[in-house]
Coordinates of C-alpha atoms in Angstrom, one line a residue:
Chain Q
M1 CA 144.6 142.5 70.5
I2 CA 146.3 141.7 67.6
A3 CA 149.3 139.0 67.7
V4 CA 151.7 138.5 64.6
E5 CA 154.2 135.7 64.8
L6 CA 156.9 134.4 62.4
H7 CA 158.2 131.0 63.2
D8 CA 161.5 129.7 61.7
G9 CA 160.7 126.1 62.7
S10 CA 157.7 124.0 63.0
F11 CA 154.6 125.1 65.2
D12 CA 151.5 123.3 66.3
P13 CA 148.3 125.4 65.5
W14 CA 146.3 123.8 68.1
R15 CA 148.9 124.0 71.0
Y16 CA 149.2 127.8 70.1
L17 CA 145.4 128.4 70.4
T18 CA 145.4 126.3 73.7
D19 CA 148.0 128.7 75.0
W20 CA 146.3 131.7 73.7
Q21 CA 143.0 130.5 75.3
Q22 CA 144.6 129.7 78.6
T23 CA 145.6 133.3 78.9
R24 CA 142.0 134.4 78.2
Q25 CA 140.1 131.7 79.5
L26 CA 138.1 133.9 82.2
S27 CA 137.2 136.9 80.2
A28 CA 134.3 134.7 78.2
R29 CA 133.7 137.5 75.9
S30 CA 134.3 136.1 72.4
G31 CA 131.2 133.9 71.4
A32 CA 132.7 133.1 67.9
T33 CA 136.1 131.8 66.9
A34 CA 137.0 131.2 63.3
V35 CA 140.3 129.8 62.4
F36 CA 142.1 128.8 59.1
V37 CA 145.3 126.5 59.1
G38 CA 147.2 126.2 55.9
T39 CA 149.2 123.0 55.5
M40 CA 152.1 122.0 53.2
R41 CA 150.9 119.5 50.9
D42 CA 153.4 116.9 49.3
F43 CA 152.2 117.6 45.7
N44 CA 151.9 120.8 43.7
E45 CA 151.1 121.1 40.0
G46 CA 151.1 117.5 39.4
D47 CA 154.8 117.1 41.1
D48 CA 155.7 115.3 44.3
V49 CA 157.2 118.1 46.7
Q50 CA 159.8 117.0 49.1
S51 CA 160.3 120.1 51.0
M52 CA 159.8 123.9 50.6
Y53 CA 161.7 126.8 51.6
L54 CA 159.7 130.0 52.5
E55 CA 161.7 133.2 52.2
H56 CA 160.5 136.4 53.7
Y57 CA 161.5 140.3 54.0
P58 CA 162.2 140.6 57.5
G59 CA 160.6 143.9 59.1
M60 CA 158.3 144.3 56.0
T61 CA 156.6 140.9 56.5
E62 CA 155.7 141.4 60.0
N63 CA 154.5 144.9 59.4
Q64 CA 152.2 143.7 56.5
L65 CA 150.7 141.1 58.8
H66 CA 150.1 143.5 61.3
A67 CA 148.6 145.9 59.1
I68 CA 146.2 143.1 57.7
A69 CA 145.2 142.3 61.0
A70 CA 144.6 145.9 62.0
D71 CA 142.7 146.7 58.8
A72 CA 140.4 143.5 59.7
Q73 CA 139.5 145.0 63.3
Q74 CA 138.5 148.4 61.4
T75 CA 136.2 146.7 59.1
W76 CA 134.6 143.9 61.5
S77 CA 133.8 144.1 65.2
L78 CA 136.6 141.8 66.5
D79 CA 138.1 141.0 69.7
D80 CA 141.3 139.4 69.0
V81 CA 143.2 138.5 65.6
C82 CA 146.5 136.4 65.7
I83 CA 148.4 135.4 62.7
V84 CA 151.4 132.9 62.7
H85 CA 153.3 132.0 59.8
R86 CA 156.3 129.8 59.1
T87 CA 159.5 130.9 57.6
G88 CA 162.6 128.8 56.4
E89 CA 162.6 125.1 55.5
I90 CA 159.3 123.3 55.7
R91 CA 158.2 119.7 55.2
P92 CA 154.9 118.4 53.9
A93 CA 152.1 118.3 56.6
D94 CA 153.8 121.0 58.3
A95 CA 151.6 124.0 59.3
I96 CA 152.3 127.0 57.2
V97 CA 149.9 129.6 58.5
L98 CA 147.3 130.0 61.2
V99 CA 144.9 132.8 61.3
A100 CA 142.4 132.9 64.0
V101 CA 139.7 135.5 64.7
W102 CA 137.8 136.1 67.9
S103 CA 134.4 137.9 67.7
A104 CA 131.0 138.2 69.4
H105 CA 129.4 137.4 66.1
R106 CA 130.1 134.3 63.9
A107 CA 129.2 136.0 60.6
E108 CA 132.1 138.5 61.4
A109 CA 134.5 135.8 62.4
F110 CA 134.2 133.8 59.3
A111 CA 134.3 136.9 56.9
A112 CA 137.2 138.4 58.8
C113 CA 139.3 135.3 58.9
R114 CA 138.7 134.5 55.1
H115 CA 139.5 138.0 54.2
I116 CA 142.6 138.0 56.1
M117 CA 143.8 134.8 54.3
E118 CA 143.0 136.4 50.9
V119 CA 144.9 139.4 51.7
L120 CA 147.7 137.6 53.2
K121 CA 148.0 135.4 50.3
H122 CA 148.3 138.5 48.0
H123 CA 150.2 141.1 49.9
A124 CA 152.3 139.4 52.5
P125 CA 155.9 139.2 51.3
F126 CA 156.4 135.4 51.5
W127 CA 158.1 133.5 48.6
K128 CA 158.0 129.7 48.3
K129 CA 160.8 127.8 46.5
E130 CA 159.9 124.0 46.2
T131 CA 162.3 121.0 46.4
L132 CA 160.9 118.3 44.2
R133 CA 161.4 114.7 44.8
N134 CA 163.7 114.3 41.8
G135 CA 166.0 116.9 43.5
T136 CA 165.2 119.9 41.3
T137 CA 164.1 123.3 42.9
R138 CA 161.6 125.9 41.7
W139 CA 160.1 129.1 42.8
V140 CA 156.4 128.8 43.0
D141 CA 155.4 131.7 40.7
K142 CA 151.7 132.0 41.5
N143 CA 149.5 131.4 44.4
T144 CA 146.7 128.7 44.6
P145 CA 143.0 130.6 43.6
G146 CA 140.9 131.2 46.9
Chain A
M1 CA 173.5 159.7 51.7
S2 CA 172.7 156.4 50.1
I3 CA 169.7 154.3 48.9
K4 CA 169.5 150.8 50.3
V5 CA 168.3 148.4 47.5
L6 CA 167.0 144.8 48.3
F7 CA 166.1 142.0 45.8
F8 CA 164.3 138.9 47.0
A9 CA 163.4 135.3 45.9
S10 CA 163.7 134.4 42.0
L11 CA 164.7 138.0 41.4
R12 CA 167.6 138.0 43.9
E13 CA 168.8 134.5 42.3
R14 CA 168.4 135.8 38.7
L15 CA 170.3 139.1 39.4
G16 CA 173.0 137.4 41.6
R17 CA 172.7 139.8 44.3
G18 CA 170.6 140.4 47.4
D19 CA 171.3 144.0 48.2
V20 CA 173.2 147.0 46.6
Q21 CA 173.8 150.5 48.2
L22 CA 173.3 153.3 45.9
D23 CA 175.1 156.6 46.5
A24 CA 172.3 159.4 46.1
S25 CA 172.3 163.0 47.0
S26 CA 168.7 163.9 45.3
P27 CA 165.6 162.0 44.8
L28 CA 165.5 159.4 42.2
S29 CA 162.7 157.6 40.3
I30 CA 161.9 153.8 40.9
A31 CA 163.0 153.3 37.3
E32 CA 166.4 155.0 37.9
V33 CA 166.9 153.1 41.2
W34 CA 166.0 149.7 39.3
Q35 CA 168.6 150.7 36.4
Q36 CA 171.4 151.5 38.9
A37 CA 170.8 148.5 41.3
S38 CA 170.2 145.7 39.0
G39 CA 172.0 146.9 36.0
E40 CA 168.8 146.1 33.7
I41 CA 167.2 148.9 31.4
C42 CA 163.4 147.7 32.2
L43 CA 161.6 147.1 35.3
P44 CA 159.7 143.8 34.4
A45 CA 156.0 144.4 34.6
N46 CA 155.5 141.8 37.5
V47 CA 158.1 143.0 39.7
L48 CA 156.5 144.5 42.8
V49 CA 158.1 147.5 44.7
S50 CA 158.3 148.7 48.3
I51 CA 159.8 151.7 49.7
N52 CA 160.6 151.7 53.3
Q53 CA 158.5 148.2 53.7
T54 CA 155.5 149.7 52.2
Y55 CA 154.2 148.8 48.7
A56 CA 155.0 151.5 46.2
D57 CA 154.1 152.0 42.6
A58 CA 156.4 152.6 39.5
T59 CA 155.9 156.3 39.7
A60 CA 156.8 156.9 43.3
Q61 CA 160.0 159.1 44.2
V62 CA 162.8 157.5 46.2
Q63 CA 164.4 159.7 48.6
P64 CA 168.3 159.4 49.9
G65 CA 168.2 157.3 53.0
D66 CA 165.1 155.1 51.9
E67 CA 165.1 151.3 51.7
V68 CA 163.6 150.1 48.1
A69 CA 163.0 146.4 47.6
F70 CA 162.0 144.7 44.5
F71 CA 160.5 141.2 44.5
P72 CA 158.2 138.8 42.4
P73 CA 154.7 138.1 43.4
V74 CA 154.0 136.8 46.9
T75 CA 153.4 133.2 47.5
G76 CA 152.7 132.9 51.1
G77 CA 149.9 131.3 53.1
Chain N
M1 CA 135.6 110.8 56.9
I2 CA 133.0 112.2 59.1
A3 CA 133.0 112.3 62.8
V4 CA 130.1 113.4 65.0
E5 CA 130.4 113.6 68.7
L6 CA 127.9 114.8 71.6
H7 CA 129.7 115.6 74.9
D8 CA 127.9 115.7 78.2
G9 CA 130.9 117.5 79.7
S10 CA 133.1 120.2 78.9
F11 CA 135.8 119.4 75.9
D12 CA 138.7 121.5 74.7
P13 CA 138.4 122.0 71.1
W14 CA 142.0 122.5 70.4
R15 CA 142.9 119.3 72.5
Y16 CA 140.3 117.4 70.1
L17 CA 142.1 118.7 67.1
T18 CA 145.4 117.9 68.2
D19 CA 144.1 114.4 68.8
W20 CA 142.3 114.3 65.5
Q21 CA 145.7 115.4 63.7
Q22 CA 147.9 113.0 65.5
T23 CA 146.0 110.2 63.9
R24 CA 146.3 111.5 60.5
Q25 CA 149.8 113.2 60.3
L26 CA 151.4 111.2 57.8
S27 CA 149.0 111.7 54.9
A28 CA 149.5 115.4 54.3
R29 CA 146.6 115.4 52.0
S30 CA 144.5 118.3 53.2
G31 CA 146.2 121.8 52.7
A32 CA 143.4 123.8 54.4
T33 CA 141.5 123.4 57.5
A34 CA 138.8 125.7 58.6
V35 CA 137.5 125.8 62.0
F36 CA 134.6 127.3 64.0
V37 CA 134.3 127.2 67.7
G38 CA 131.2 128.7 69.3
T39 CA 131.7 129.4 73.2
M40 CA 129.0 130.3 75.7
R41 CA 128.9 133.9 76.6
D42 CA 128.2 135.4 80.0
F43 CA 125.3 137.7 78.8
N44 CA 122.4 137.4 76.2
E45 CA 119.9 140.0 75.3
G46 CA 121.3 142.3 77.9
D47 CA 121.0 140.0 80.9
D48 CA 123.9 138.3 82.9
V49 CA 123.8 134.4 82.4
Q50 CA 125.2 132.3 85.0
S51 CA 124.7 128.9 83.3
M52 CA 122.8 127.2 80.4
Y53 CA 121.3 123.7 79.9
L54 CA 121.6 122.5 76.6
E55 CA 118.6 119.8 75.9
H56 CA 118.9 117.4 72.7
Y57 CA 116.9 114.6 71.2
P58 CA 119.0 111.6 71.5
G59 CA 119.5 109.9 68.2
M60 CA 117.8 112.7 65.9
T61 CA 120.6 114.9 66.9
E62 CA 123.5 112.6 66.0
N63 CA 121.6 111.8 62.9
Q64 CA 121.0 115.3 62.0
L65 CA 124.6 116.3 62.7
H66 CA 125.8 113.4 60.3
A67 CA 123.4 114.2 57.7
I68 CA 124.6 117.9 57.7
A69 CA 128.1 116.7 57.5
A70 CA 127.4 114.2 54.6
D71 CA 125.4 117.1 52.6
A72 CA 128.3 119.4 52.9
Q73 CA 130.5 116.5 51.6
Q74 CA 128.3 116.0 48.6
T75 CA 128.4 119.8 48.1
W76 CA 132.2 120.6 48.4
S77 CA 135.2 118.7 47.8
L78 CA 136.4 117.7 51.5
D79 CA 138.6 115.4 52.9
D80 CA 137.3 115.5 56.5
V81 CA 134.5 116.9 58.7
C82 CA 134.1 116.8 62.2
I83 CA 131.3 118.2 64.3
V84 CA 131.6 118.3 68.2
H85 CA 128.5 119.6 70.4
R86 CA 128.0 120.0 74.1
T87 CA 124.8 118.9 75.9
G88 CA 123.7 119.3 79.4
E89 CA 125.0 121.9 81.9
I90 CA 127.3 124.5 80.4
R91 CA 129.2 127.4 81.9
P92 CA 130.4 130.6 80.5
A93 CA 133.7 130.3 78.3
D94 CA 132.8 126.5 77.7
A95 CA 133.1 125.5 74.2
I96 CA 129.6 124.7 72.7
V97 CA 130.3 123.5 69.2
L98 CA 133.3 122.6 67.2
V99 CA 132.8 122.3 63.4
A100 CA 136.1 121.3 61.7
V101 CA 136.5 120.9 57.8
W102 CA 139.7 119.8 55.9
S103 CA 139.9 120.2 52.2
A104 CA 142.6 120.6 49.4
H105 CA 141.2 124.1 48.8
R106 CA 140.8 126.9 51.2
A107 CA 137.7 128.4 49.7
E108 CA 135.7 125.0 49.9
A109 CA 137.0 124.6 53.3
F110 CA 135.8 128.1 54.6
A111 CA 132.5 127.6 52.6
A112 CA 131.7 124.5 54.0
C113 CA 132.5 125.3 57.7
R114 CA 130.3 128.4 57.3
H115 CA 127.3 126.4 55.9
I116 CA 127.6 123.5 58.3
M117 CA 127.2 126.3 61.3
E118 CA 124.3 127.7 59.4
V119 CA 122.5 124.6 58.7
L120 CA 123.4 123.3 62.3
K121 CA 121.8 126.3 64.0
H122 CA 118.7 126.2 62.1
H123 CA 118.1 122.3 62.1
A124 CA 120.0 120.5 64.7
P125 CA 117.5 119.6 67.7
F126 CA 119.3 121.6 70.3
W127 CA 117.5 123.8 72.9
K128 CA 119.2 126.3 75.3
K129 CA 117.7 127.0 78.5
E130 CA 119.5 129.8 80.5
T131 CA 119.9 130.7 84.0
L132 CA 120.5 134.0 84.9
R133 CA 122.4 135.5 87.6
N134 CA 119.3 136.4 89.3
G135 CA 118.0 132.8 89.8
T136 CA 115.4 132.8 87.1
T137 CA 115.5 130.5 84.1
R138 CA 114.3 131.0 80.7
W139 CA 114.3 129.1 77.1
V140 CA 116.2 130.9 74.6
D141 CA 113.4 131.3 71.9
K142 CA 115.6 132.0 68.7
N143 CA 119.2 132.0 67.5
T144 CA 121.4 134.6 67.2
P145 CA 121.6 136.0 63.4
G146 CA 124.6 134.5 61.3
Chain J
M1 CA 100.4 98.8 67.7
S2 CA 101.3 102.3 69.2
I3 CA 102.8 105.5 68.4
K4 CA 105.4 106.9 70.6
V5 CA 105.1 110.9 70.9
L6 CA 107.7 113.0 72.2
F7 CA 107.9 116.6 73.4
F8 CA 111.0 118.6 74.0
A9 CA 112.2 121.8 75.7
S10 CA 109.8 124.6 76.6
L11 CA 107.1 122.7 74.8
R12 CA 107.7 119.7 77.3
E13 CA 107.6 122.0 80.1
R14 CA 104.5 123.7 79.2
L15 CA 102.5 120.7 78.6
G16 CA 104.0 118.7 81.6
R17 CA 104.9 115.7 79.7
G18 CA 107.8 114.4 77.7
D19 CA 106.4 111.3 76.2
V20 CA 103.1 109.7 75.5
Q21 CA 102.3 106.4 73.8
L22 CA 98.9 106.4 71.7
D23 CA 97.0 103.4 70.7
A24 CA 97.0 103.1 66.8
S25 CA 95.8 100.5 64.4
S26 CA 95.5 102.9 61.3
P27 CA 97.5 105.8 60.1
L28 CA 96.8 109.2 61.7
S29 CA 97.6 112.7 60.7
I30 CA 100.0 114.8 62.5
A31 CA 97.1 117.1 63.6
E32 CA 95.3 113.8 65.2
V33 CA 98.5 112.7 66.8
W34 CA 99.1 116.4 68.4
Q35 CA 95.5 116.3 69.6
Q36 CA 95.5 113.0 71.3
A37 CA 99.1 113.5 72.8
S38 CA 98.9 117.0 74.0
G39 CA 95.3 117.4 74.7
E40 CA 95.5 120.6 73.0
I41 CA 93.1 121.3 69.6
C42 CA 95.6 123.3 67.5
L43 CA 99.2 122.6 66.6
P44 CA 100.9 125.9 67.2
A45 CA 102.5 127.4 63.8
N46 CA 105.8 127.5 65.5
V47 CA 106.1 123.9 66.6
L48 CA 108.4 121.6 64.5
V49 CA 107.7 118.1 63.9
S50 CA 109.5 115.0 63.2
I51 CA 108.6 111.4 62.5
N52 CA 111.1 108.7 63.0
Q53 CA 113.9 111.5 63.7
T54 CA 113.3 113.0 60.6
Y55 CA 111.8 116.4 59.9
A56 CA 108.2 116.3 58.8
D57 CA 105.7 118.8 57.9
A58 CA 102.2 119.2 59.1
T59 CA 100.4 117.3 56.3
A60 CA 102.4 114.0 56.9
Q61 CA 100.8 110.7 57.8
V62 CA 102.0 108.7 61.1
Q63 CA 101.8 105.0 60.7
P64 CA 101.3 102.7 63.8
G65 CA 104.7 102.0 65.3
D66 CA 106.1 105.3 64.4
E67 CA 108.0 107.8 66.7
V68 CA 106.6 111.4 66.4
A69 CA 108.2 114.4 68.3
F70 CA 107.1 118.0 68.8
F71 CA 109.6 120.6 69.5
P72 CA 110.1 124.6 69.6
P73 CA 112.7 126.2 67.1
V74 CA 116.1 124.9 67.8
T75 CA 118.6 126.9 69.4
G76 CA 122.0 125.0 69.4
G77 CA 125.3 125.9 68.1

């Protein structure tokens, strides 16, 4: 199963996983769960960042995330994949992205989770605009390296 | 028929427009769509392009009715 | 910071991470969190498994887990590492192990989390004894491959 | 002085004992500790050994007062 969600407000990744797990508790089929959570930091490129606005391309963004998850399911043996991503106004310490992958095998879970994050960073249409502590704004022009 | 053109993020702000409708009765090149929608001659090298919400390269043809988007490198995650 | 815990009863990994996060919410220093959860399956080597007993070496097990976490902190640039592991009687779908790693960089978080799991599998003194659905018991004599 | 010897998991069940105290006034080899504590001649090749809760190899010396453990390959995680 694949789940893709965009949230225009803060979300708690662990709460999300708790809820997800509760609907699947009895199947007991996935031995391995690999999870990545990206969180907003309060600094970037040496400057203090006060907040961030995350723009996206409604429609294409969801389609791309779904395609990335589906592609991972083709490559590895996965039970479930979920991708949750924030949009809109974001504060330091907020979760920006959650990628969770369930598999029978830990190697596949780890590899798929990591791969999804890298592809998402390079292909999912999101754009970050930072507001610095001194009030100026700037578009982030490139991603942090892997 | 028309072609819907979208600009995102810093490109939208620089051009001062988020979306443009082009009249089109026959296919256009990406370069032609860019010129008509942005008012600029050359498509910058680092600008990404999608047609109907799928990535496309600069040599692709745009059909009347298509949705084309231009945007800077993505920075999600 | 390093946290190592053994639980002689079921634990909820997402609840654990929620609690962990609540005590650190304001620091906002870790941009990347990589998590692995190993869950008991109801089959192994082609047989239906009803329950499992997880024996350990009190003292040495905790020391080994702590050493594995400390070693990872020497190798990668990590903010926090936590390892939680079940002991005793375990049921299918129960979490067996949680490894969570916080770092400024996602590559380091992923690499450290995966490495800790591999080293734990090969060096932490735990032994699994399975009770099959037909009532027979058997010691698991080797780990699943990575 | 004595040496405390522990056996775990399938090895404990096979030998029918979980811990043994050996009298020792001088260092012993791992092979000697195994023989005296298990009653068996040869240390099986796949048995792991720790001294004072740290992994040791079969050539290590055991001092009076040490804690030695023998156990099968680990299967945690």
